[in-house]
Each structure stands twice: as structure tokens, then as C-alpha cells.
Coordinates of C-alpha atoms in Angstrom, one line a residue:
M793 CA 113.7 6.5 118.9
T794 CA 111.8 4.9 116.2
E795 CA 109.2 3.8 118.4
V796 CA 108.7 7.3 119.8
V797 CA 108.6 9.0 116.5
I798 CA 105.9 6.2 115.3
D799 CA 104.0 6.6 118.2
H800 CA 103.6 10.6 117.3
G801 CA 102.7 9.9 113.6
G802 CA 105.9 10.2 112.1
V803 CA 108.0 8.0 110.0
V804 CA 112.1 7.4 110.7
N805 CA 113.5 7.9 107.0
R806 CA 116.9 7.1 107.7
S807 CA 119.4 6.1 110.4
S808 CA 122.9 5.9 110.2
G809 CA 125.9 6.1 112.3
D810 CA 124.8 8.4 115.2
S811 CA 121.8 10.1 113.6
C812 CA 118.4 9.6 112.6
E813 CA 116.1 11.4 110.3
A814 CA 112.3 11.5 111.1
L815 CA 109.5 13.0 108.9
F816 CA 106.3 14.5 109.6
G817 CA 103.6 15.0 107.2
I818 CA 104.9 12.3 104.9
P819 CA 103.1 10.3 103.3
A820 CA 99.9 12.1 104.8
S821 CA 99.6 15.7 106.3
R822 CA 98.1 16.6 109.7
E823 CA 97.9 19.9 110.8
D824 CA 99.7 19.5 113.8
D825 CA 102.8 18.0 112.4
A826 CA 105.1 20.7 113.8
L827 CA 103.6 19.8 117.1
R828 CA 104.2 16.0 116.6
A829 CA 107.8 16.5 115.6
V830 CA 108.6 18.5 118.8
R831 CA 106.8 16.5 121.0
A832 CA 108.5 13.5 119.8
A833 CA 111.8 15.4 119.7
M834 CA 111.3 16.3 123.6
T835 CA 110.2 12.8 124.4
I836 CA 113.3 11.2 122.8
C837 CA 115.8 13.5 124.5
D838 CA 114.3 12.9 127.9
S839 CA 113.8 8.9 127.4
V840 CA 117.5 8.6 126.0
G841 CA 118.9 10.8 128.7
A842 CA 117.3 8.4 131.4
L843 CA 119.0 5.3 130.1
L844 CA 122.0 5.6 132.0
P845 CA 121.7 7.6 134.9
G846 CA 124.7 6.7 136.7
E847 CA 127.1 9.7 137.7
G848 CA 129.4 10.5 135.1
V849 CA 127.8 8.3 132.7
G850 CA 124.9 8.9 130.4
L851 CA 123.8 9.1 126.8
G852 CA 122.7 12.7 125.2
V853 CA 120.6 13.5 122.0
R854 CA 120.4 16.8 120.3
C855 CA 117.5 17.3 118.2
G856 CA 116.6 20.0 115.7
V857 CA 113.3 20.7 114.1
D858 CA 112.4 22.6 110.8
S859 CA 109.1 23.1 109.1
G860 CA 109.0 23.8 105.5
R861 CA 108.1 22.3 101.9
V862 CA 110.3 19.5 100.4
V863 CA 109.8 17.2 97.6
A864 CA 109.3 13.6 98.4
R865 CA 109.2 10.4 96.6
L866 CA 109.4 6.9 97.4
D867 CA 112.9 5.6 97.3
D868 CA 113.5 2.0 95.5
T869 CA 117.2 2.2 96.4
G870 CA 116.9 0.8 99.7
G871 CA 118.8 3.4 101.4
A872 CA 115.6 5.1 102.7
E873 CA 112.0 5.3 102.6
Y874 CA 111.7 8.4 101.0
R875 CA 114.1 10.5 98.8
V876 CA 113.5 14.0 100.3
V877 CA 114.8 17.2 98.4
G878 CA 114.3 20.6 100.4
E879 CA 116.1 23.0 102.8
A880 CA 114.2 21.7 105.6
T881 CA 116.2 18.5 106.1
E882 CA 119.3 20.2 105.8
L883 CA 118.6 23.0 108.3
S884 CA 117.3 20.3 110.9
T885 CA 120.5 18.7 110.8
R886 CA 122.2 21.9 111.3
L887 CA 119.8 23.0 114.1
A888 CA 120.7 19.5 115.7
G889 CA 124.3 20.3 115.6
Q890 CA 123.6 23.5 117.3
A891 CA 121.8 21.9 120.2
R892 CA 123.5 20.9 123.4
A893 CA 122.8 17.3 124.7
G894 CA 119.3 16.9 125.9
E895 CA 118.1 19.8 123.8
V896 CA 115.5 20.4 121.1
V897 CA 116.4 23.5 119.1
I898 CA 113.9 24.6 116.3
S899 CA 113.8 27.2 113.5
E900 CA 111.8 30.5 113.2
S901 CA 109.2 28.9 110.7
C902 CA 108.7 25.9 113.2
R903 CA 108.2 28.2 116.3
R904 CA 105.7 30.3 114.4
L905 CA 103.4 27.1 114.0
I906 CA 103.9 25.9 117.6
G907 CA 104.0 29.0 119.5
P908 CA 100.9 28.9 121.5
F909 CA 102.0 25.4 123.0
F910 CA 105.5 25.6 123.9
D911 CA 107.9 28.2 125.8
A912 CA 111.1 28.8 124.1
A913 CA 114.4 30.9 124.3
D914 CA 116.2 32.7 121.8
A915 CA 119.3 30.3 120.5
G916 CA 121.0 32.8 118.1
T917 CA 120.7 32.9 114.2
L918 CA 121.5 30.5 111.4
R919 CA 122.4 31.1 107.8
R920 CA 120.5 29.4 105.4
D921 CA 121.3 28.1 102.0
N922 CA 120.2 31.5 100.0
D923 CA 122.5 33.4 102.7
E924 CA 119.3 34.7 104.6
T925 CA 119.5 34.2 108.3
T926 CA 116.8 32.6 110.3
G927 CA 116.2 32.9 114.2
T928 CA 116.6 29.6 116.3
F929 CA 114.9 28.8 119.4
R930 CA 115.6 26.2 122.4
I931 CA 112.5 24.6 123.5
L932 CA 112.0 25.0 127.3
G933 CA 108.7 23.1 127.8
E934 CA 105.1 23.0 127.1
T935 CA 103.0 26.1 128.1
G936 CA 99.9 23.7 128.9
A937 CA 97.6 25.2 126.2
R938 CA 95.2 22.6 124.7
S939 CA 94.3 24.8 121.8
R940 CA 95.0 27.7 119.9
L941 CA 91.9 29.2 121.1
E942 CA 92.7 29.0 124.7
A943 CA 96.0 30.2 124.1
A944 CA 94.8 33.5 122.2
A945 CA 92.0 34.0 124.8
E946 CA 94.9 34.2 127.5
T947 CA 97.1 36.5 125.6
E948 CA 96.2 38.8 123.0
G949 CA 92.5 38.0 123.2
L950 CA 89.8 36.7 120.4
T951 CA 88.3 38.4 117.5
A952 CA 84.5 39.4 117.4
L953 CA 82.3 36.7 117.2
A954 CA 79.9 37.0 114.2
G955 CA 77.1 35.1 112.5
R956 CA 76.7 32.6 115.1
D957 CA 73.7 34.1 117.0
A958 CA 71.4 31.4 116.4
E959 CA 73.6 28.7 117.3
I960 CA 74.2 30.2 120.6
E961 CA 70.5 30.5 121.1
T962 CA 70.1 26.8 120.1
L963 CA 72.6 26.2 122.6
V964 CA 71.1 28.1 125.4
Q965 CA 67.7 26.4 124.9
A966 CA 69.3 23.1 125.2
L967 CA 70.4 24.4 128.5
R968 CA 67.2 25.6 129.9
S969 CA 65.6 22.2 129.0
T970 CA 68.3 20.5 131.0
E971 CA 67.8 22.8 134.0
A972 CA 64.0 21.6 133.8
G973 CA 65.3 18.0 133.9
Q974 CA 65.0 17.0 130.2
G975 CA 68.5 15.8 128.9
K976 CA 69.8 16.6 125.6
F977 CA 72.3 15.8 123.1
V978 CA 73.7 18.8 120.9
S979 CA 76.2 18.0 118.0
I980 CA 78.2 20.8 116.6
V981 CA 79.7 19.8 113.1
G982 CA 81.9 22.0 110.9
D983 CA 85.0 22.0 108.9
A984 CA 88.3 22.8 110.3
G985 CA 88.4 26.6 111.1
A986 CA 84.6 26.8 111.2
G987 CA 84.5 28.1 114.8
K988 CA 83.3 24.8 116.8
S989 CA 85.7 25.6 119.5
R990 CA 84.7 29.2 119.7
L991 CA 81.1 28.5 120.0
L992 CA 81.6 26.3 122.7
Y993 CA 83.9 28.7 124.6
E994 CA 81.2 31.6 124.1
F995 CA 78.6 29.0 125.4
Y996 CA 80.7 28.0 128.2
K997 CA 80.7 31.7 129.4
R998 CA 77.1 31.9 129.5
I999 CA 76.9 28.9 131.9
D1000 CA 76.1 29.8 135.4
P1001 CA 78.5 27.6 137.5
S1002 CA 76.4 28.1 140.5
R1003 CA 73.6 26.0 139.0
F1004 CA 75.6 23.8 136.7
D1005 CA 78.5 21.5 137.0
V1006 CA 80.4 21.5 133.7
I1007 CA 82.6 18.5 132.5
R1008 CA 85.0 19.2 129.8
G1009 CA 87.1 16.5 127.6
R1010 CA 88.8 16.7 124.5
C1011 CA 90.1 14.1 121.8
Q1012 CA 93.3 14.5 120.7
S1013 CA 94.8 14.0 117.0
F1014 CA 97.6 11.4 118.2
G1015 CA 95.1 9.7 120.7
E1016 CA 92.9 7.7 118.5
D1017 CA 94.4 4.3 119.7
V1018 CA 94.4 5.6 123.2
P1019 CA 91.2 3.7 125.0
Y1020 CA 88.7 6.4 126.6
L1021 CA 91.2 9.3 126.2
P1022 CA 88.5 12.2 126.0
F1023 CA 86.3 10.4 129.1
I1024 CA 89.8 10.1 131.0
D1025 CA 90.3 14.0 130.5
A1026 CA 86.7 14.5 131.6
L1027 CA 87.1 12.2 134.7
R1028 CA 90.1 14.3 135.6
D1029 CA 88.0 17.6 135.2
R1030 CA 85.0 16.1 137.2
L1031 CA 87.4 15.2 140.1
M1032 CA 89.6 18.4 139.9
L1033 CA 92.8 16.7 139.2
T1034 CA 95.0 19.3 137.7
D1035 CA 98.5 19.0 136.5
E1036 CA 99.8 21.6 139.0
E1037 CA 98.9 19.4 142.1
E1038 CA 100.9 16.3 143.4
P1039 CA 99.8 13.1 142.1
A1040 CA 96.6 12.2 143.7
T1041 CA 96.3 9.3 146.1
P1042 CA 93.8 6.5 146.0
E1043 CA 92.4 7.9 149.1
V1044 CA 92.0 11.5 147.6
I1045 CA 90.3 10.0 144.5
A1046 CA 88.0 7.8 146.5
E1047 CA 87.0 10.9 148.6
R1048 CA 86.2 13.2 145.5
V1049 CA 84.6 10.5 143.8
R1050 CA 82.1 10.1 146.9
R1051 CA 81.7 14.1 146.7
V1052 CA 80.2 13.8 143.2
S1053 CA 77.6 11.0 144.4
R1054 CA 78.0 8.5 147.2
D1055 CA 76.3 5.6 144.9
L1056 CA 79.6 5.7 142.6
G1057 CA 81.7 4.3 145.4
D1058 CA 81.6 0.9 143.8
F1059 CA 83.2 2.2 140.8
T1060 CA 86.3 3.7 142.4
P1061 CA 88.5 0.8 141.4
F1062 CA 87.5 1.5 137.6
Y1063 CA 88.3 5.1 138.0
L1064 CA 91.8 4.2 139.7
Q1065 CA 92.3 2.1 136.5
L1066 CA 91.8 4.9 134.3
L1067 CA 93.8 7.3 136.0
S1068 CA 96.7 4.8 136.3
V1069 CA 96.6 4.9 140.1
A1070 CA 97.4 2.1 142.4
E1071 CA 94.4 0.7 144.4
M1072 CA 94.2 1.2 148.0
E1073 CA 95.7 -1.3 150.2
E1074 CA 92.6 -1.7 152.4
E1075 CA 89.2 -2.0 150.5
D1076 CA 85.7 -3.0 151.6
E1077 CA 84.1 -6.0 150.1
A1078 CA 82.3 -4.1 147.4
S1079 CA 85.4 -2.6 146.1
K1080 CA 87.4 -5.8 146.2
L1081 CA 84.8 -7.6 144.0
A1082 CA 84.8 -4.5 141.5
G1083 CA 88.6 -4.6 141.7
Q1084 CA 88.6 -8.2 140.4
E1085 CA 86.1 -7.5 137.8
V1086 CA 88.4 -4.5 136.5
W1087 CA 90.8 -7.2 135.1
A1088 CA 88.2 -9.9 133.7
G1089 CA 88.4 -9.3 129.9
E1090 CA 84.8 -8.5 128.6
Q1091 CA 83.7 -7.7 132.1
R1092 CA 86.2 -5.1 132.3
R1093 CA 85.5 -3.2 129.2
V1094 CA 81.8 -3.4 130.2
G1095 CA 83.1 -2.0 133.7
L1096 CA 85.0 0.7 132.5
G1097 CA 81.8 1.9 130.3
E1098 CA 79.6 1.7 133.2
S1099 CA 81.6 3.3 135.6
L1100 CA 82.3 6.2 133.1
S1101 CA 78.5 6.7 132.3
A1102 CA 77.8 6.6 136.1
M1103 CA 80.2 9.5 136.5
F1104 CA 77.8 11.5 134.3
T1105 CA 74.6 10.2 135.0
L1106 CA 74.6 9.8 138.6
G1107 CA 76.6 13.1 138.9
A1108 CA 73.6 14.8 137.2
G1109 CA 71.2 13.3 139.5
E1110 CA 72.9 15.5 142.3
R1111 CA 73.0 18.8 140.1
P1112 CA 72.3 19.4 136.5
T1113 CA 75.6 18.7 134.6
I1114 CA 77.1 19.8 131.2
A1115 CA 79.5 17.7 129.5
L1116 CA 81.7 19.4 126.7
L1117 CA 83.4 16.7 124.3
E1118 CA 85.6 18.2 121.5
D1119 CA 87.2 17.2 118.5
W1120 CA 85.1 14.1 118.3
H1121 CA 86.8 13.2 115.0
W1122 CA 89.6 12.0 116.6
V1123 CA 87.9 9.5 119.3
D1124 CA 88.7 6.2 119.8
A1125 CA 86.5 3.0 119.6
A1126 CA 86.2 2.5 123.3
S1127 CA 84.9 6.2 124.1
R1128 CA 82.4 5.9 121.0
Q1129 CA 80.9 3.2 123.0
V1130 CA 80.7 4.9 126.0
L1131 CA 79.0 8.0 124.3
Q1132 CA 76.4 5.7 122.7
Q1133 CA 75.6 4.2 126.2
L1134 CA 75.2 7.8 127.5
L1135 CA 73.1 8.9 124.6
E1136 CA 70.5 6.0 125.5
M1137 CA 70.0 7.5 129.0
V1138 CA 70.6 11.4 128.6
S1139 CA 67.0 12.0 128.3
A1140 CA 66.2 10.5 131.9
Y1141 CA 68.6 12.9 133.5
P1142 CA 69.2 16.7 133.9
L1143 CA 72.3 15.9 131.5
L1144 CA 73.4 18.0 128.5
I1145 CA 76.1 16.5 126.2
V1146 CA 77.4 19.0 123.5
V1147 CA 80.1 17.3 121.1
T1148 CA 82.2 19.2 118.4
A1149 CA 83.5 17.1 115.3
R1150 CA 84.3 17.5 111.7
P1151 CA 82.2 16.0 108.9
E1152 CA 84.7 13.2 108.6
G1153 CA 82.9 9.6 107.9
D1154 CA 80.8 7.9 110.6
L1155 CA 81.0 10.1 114.0
G1156 CA 79.6 6.9 116.0
W1157 CA 76.4 8.7 117.7
G1158 CA 73.8 7.2 115.2
N1159 CA 70.4 8.6 115.4
P1160 CA 69.7 9.1 119.2
A1161 CA 66.6 10.5 120.5
D1162 CA 66.8 14.4 122.1
H1163 CA 69.4 15.2 119.6
T1164 CA 69.8 18.7 118.1
P1165 CA 72.2 19.2 115.4
I1166 CA 74.1 22.2 114.7
V1167 CA 76.2 22.4 111.5
L1168 CA 78.6 25.2 111.1
G1169 CA 78.8 26.5 107.5
P1170 CA 80.7 29.4 106.0
L1171 CA 80.2 33.1 107.2
A1172 CA 78.4 35.4 105.1
P1173 CA 80.3 38.5 103.4
D1174 CA 78.9 40.9 106.2
D1175 CA 80.0 38.4 109.1
S1176 CA 83.6 38.3 107.4
E1177 CA 83.8 42.0 107.3
V1178 CA 83.2 42.0 111.2
V1179 CA 86.0 39.3 111.7
I1180 CA 88.3 41.2 109.5
A1181 CA 87.8 44.5 111.2
S1182 CA 88.2 42.9 114.4
A1183 CA 91.4 40.9 113.5
M1184 CA 93.0 44.1 112.2
D1185 CA 91.6 46.3 115.2
A1186 CA 89.9 48.8 112.8
E1187 CA 86.7 50.4 112.4
E1188 CA 86.3 50.3 108.5
V1189 CA 87.2 47.7 105.9
P1190 CA 86.9 48.4 102.1
R1191 CA 84.1 46.4 100.5
A1192 CA 86.4 45.2 97.6
L1193 CA 88.9 43.9 100.1
T1194 CA 86.3 42.3 102.4
R1195 CA 85.2 40.4 99.1
L1196 CA 88.8 39.6 98.1
L1197 CA 89.4 38.0 101.6
H1198 CA 86.1 36.5 102.1
D1199 CA 86.4 34.7 98.6
R1200 CA 90.1 33.6 99.2
A1201 CA 89.3 32.2 103.0
G1202 CA 86.0 30.6 101.7
G1203 CA 84.3 32.5 104.5
N1204 CA 86.2 30.4 107.1
P1205 CA 86.8 32.4 110.3
F1206 CA 90.2 30.9 111.1
F1207 CA 91.3 31.3 107.6
L1208 CA 90.2 34.9 107.6
E1209 CA 92.0 35.7 110.9
E1210 CA 95.2 33.8 109.8
V1211 CA 95.3 35.6 106.5
C1212 CA 95.0 39.1 108.1
R1213 CA 97.6 38.5 110.5
A1214 CA 100.0 37.4 107.6
L1215 CA 99.3 40.2 105.6
S1216 CA 99.5 42.9 108.5
E1217 CA 103.1 40.9 109.4
E1218 CA 104.1 41.4 105.8
G1219 CA 103.0 45.0 105.4
A1220 CA 100.5 44.6 103.0
L1221 CA 97.9 45.8 105.3
K1222 CA 98.0 48.7 107.5
V1223 CA 95.2 50.7 109.6
E1224 CA 94.9 54.3 109.4
R1225 CA 92.6 56.4 111.5
G1226 CA 90.4 53.4 112.0
R1227 CA 90.3 52.3 108.3
V1228 CA 92.5 49.3 106.7
I1229 CA 94.5 50.4 103.8
V1230 CA 96.1 48.0 101.1
T1231 CA 99.8 49.1 100.9
G1232 CA 101.1 46.3 98.8
S1233 CA 99.8 43.8 96.4
L1234 CA 97.4 41.3 97.0
D1235 CA 97.4 39.6 93.5
N1236 CA 99.8 36.7 94.4
L1237 CA 98.4 36.5 98.3
E1238 CA 99.9 33.2 99.8
L1239 CA 97.8 31.7 102.3
P1240 CA 99.9 31.2 105.8
D1241 CA 101.2 27.9 106.9
T1242 CA 98.8 27.2 109.4
V1243 CA 95.8 27.5 106.8
Q1244 CA 98.2 25.5 104.3
G1245 CA 98.4 22.8 107.0
V1246 CA 94.7 22.4 107.3
L1247 CA 94.1 22.4 103.4
R1248 CA 96.9 19.7 103.0
T1249 CA 95.3 17.6 105.4
R1250 CA 92.3 17.9 104.0
L1251 CA 93.5 17.2 100.6
D1252 CA 95.3 14.1 101.7
R1253 CA 92.1 12.6 103.3

């Protein structure tokens, strides 16, 4: 259990008897701490449940997860790493007591944070310390959504895009250049919530799939120690390997590699390595040689890098290719090297590489040629008004309200949407005849948990 918690970025605070307390967000916050906690709990239940698989024999773990504010300080008594005061620790224990063996039960506040990423069933209510009740939910499984934007696009829809016309035109111009044979590299840099993923989504919708191949890869917040993670994601996308289909055989992967380009055949053993697929039993001499190199230290690293670069460049030689790589601020060191290798060659191929990142330290691409940087700043007040109206499904927003929300959210589109949603749920704002009406006090506006998570993370950095 300790190993799983650490792998997901948490700390095991205390372990006694038959219970274990894990903390996420202490000592440093991440905006996806609730996601990490629930994924860790699910992994613990699955792995412990498989330890004694014999009939009539088994181990069962019951997990409870709550999300809330606590006060924590280092504990010098030796009993635990941190001394934590707050309802969340006590409530999570009670949630675990409500779960059945092998189940994860979460609180209502936790469900609001992880909602787009997990399916959950109502598990009744639980009384809190202040005699109020909270809903509880049993985790059923992951939805498959990779981001809140993807989930929103498929369910409630997206708010209007505002203030990004120039950036869209820059991307479209790069697309035209790529189709003409001149490869480009475009970086989209902005703070959390500035709209990087939304800009990429809108650009993606403008790409004609009959004229371009599109490859998508994403870094994960918990994947900084996983070599080549975004490129493995992109490789799966390139070879059309979905989670829904049966695990691909070496023969299927080899055939799909040749379909991208026949010149990629010699790299197949490396792709099998990256995809964690056993090699084919019968190989030609070239594949045998490449397979031997896969395991040869520095040769292995070079071979993996060359195989990934070739998947992009040789594939682009068959048809203009667009590579969309998201959340590069979480990238691993090996993937940085692959991108640098690609950027040295991008202008020689009809290949457009678009990378999104936050402005956090050295992003690892240096000063490549044919680089077009896009920096996303805050929205202007008029653009914030468009976002507010769209989020509230209204036609008119009072100017005073626009100024207040724009200033409080700093012109950040994600913050604006979340604040509008929270105020609407609280009943402080409502819409009458197409106009947003203030029905409660906004003097003590409290930012939603999602926004607080982003701000805490930035402060901790």
C-alpha cells in the first residue's frame, strides 16, 4: 500500500493495526490531488485483492477518500510524519468503514473534484461533525476522459471561445505552411486555466482528416518518471491502438507500423518494447539485429529515440502530419530528448509539431528554427463578458458584475467558468429573461475548490 501511495504522489502518514492513513496535497499541493488519491485507492483494492486468489481465501481492503481543508504540521513525536487536524481525516475513516471489501467510497466534496473522470453510484449519506449530512458515492470505474475539457465537450458542452482569434489564425497559417512542405514547431504557453487545451481543441476541429494525419500525445502529472510517456501515448494513437480493443499482437503492430511507412519495419522491435508487447517468435535478420540493440544500454536509448522520431518524420513523408503534444510541463527527461531530436529535423518534412505547456522553468526545447511561440495571457474585460454570458447561458451581463468577476478571476477563462458555476449553484446568480441577476451577496465570494487547487499548487511551487 505504501508503494502505491508514493507512486501516486502521496505520503503514508500513519499505519497501525489494520488501517493506513495516506495524505495527498501535503507537503506540496497539486491540482489533481483528489484524482491521485482515488486512483491510488482503486489500485490498492485491486492489488491487495489479488494477493490470495484461492477459493474461499482472500484479503479485502476498504478505502474512504474525503477532500477538504486541514491544518498540518510536522510531528516530532515519532508517531506520524504529520500531525493533521481537520474533519477530512476523520470523515475518510468513516467512509472506509461504510465501504465493502474491495470498494472505494468517497465524499460529496471529493466527487465534485473527480466527477468527469470516474463513474460513481450513490452510497447513501453520512452525518458530519456539525450534524449536517454529506452524500457518499461508491467508485465504479474510470470514464476514460483524459481532461475536464474532453469530458465537458461530450456532456454539457463548452463555453464560447473568446479573445483567441489571432492565436487560431497563427495555427492555421502554420498548417498551411506544413501542407506546402515546410515543417513548423508551434509552442502554446500559458498559466493553468488560460485556455491552452481549448485552443488546441478548436484548432483540431479545423484540421481536415482527409488531407492530414493527426497524432495526439499527452504528458501526465504523475508521469514525470515514466520514460517516453507522451510519445507512447502518441504511438498508440498513430497505430490506432484503443483501450476498447483486445491487446494487440506483435503481428498486428508490425502490420500497422508498415501501414504508416514500409521504411519503419526495422524499428518494430523498439515499438513492441515501448508498448510492452512481447516480440514475434519469428523475425527476419534485420528485426533480430534491431531486437538485440533494444537491450544494449546506450544503444537502446538511441534506438528508442530514433524509432520514435522516425514514426513522425517517415510517416510525414507519406502524408502531411500534425503532432499535438499536451501538458509538456510534466514531461520526462527521455521525451525531452526525443522532441529536441525531432525539432532538428522538422523543417525538412511536412510535419507540424504543436506543444502546450505552462511557463514553468526550462521546457526543454531551446531555440529551434521554424519556431512560432504563442503566449496566452489573461482575457480582456470584453472577452471575459462573453465567457460569463456563455457560462450562465445568458444574453446580457451587468457591467459591474463583469468587472467584479473579471478582476477576481484575473481574466482566466477556467477561473471565470468555475466561479460562475459555483455562484449559480449557490443561488447568488440567476438568469431572468436572458439577463444575469445578482440575488445574493458577492462581497465574500469564495473561490471554488477547483480554482483553489490551481492556486495552492502555484503558491507551493
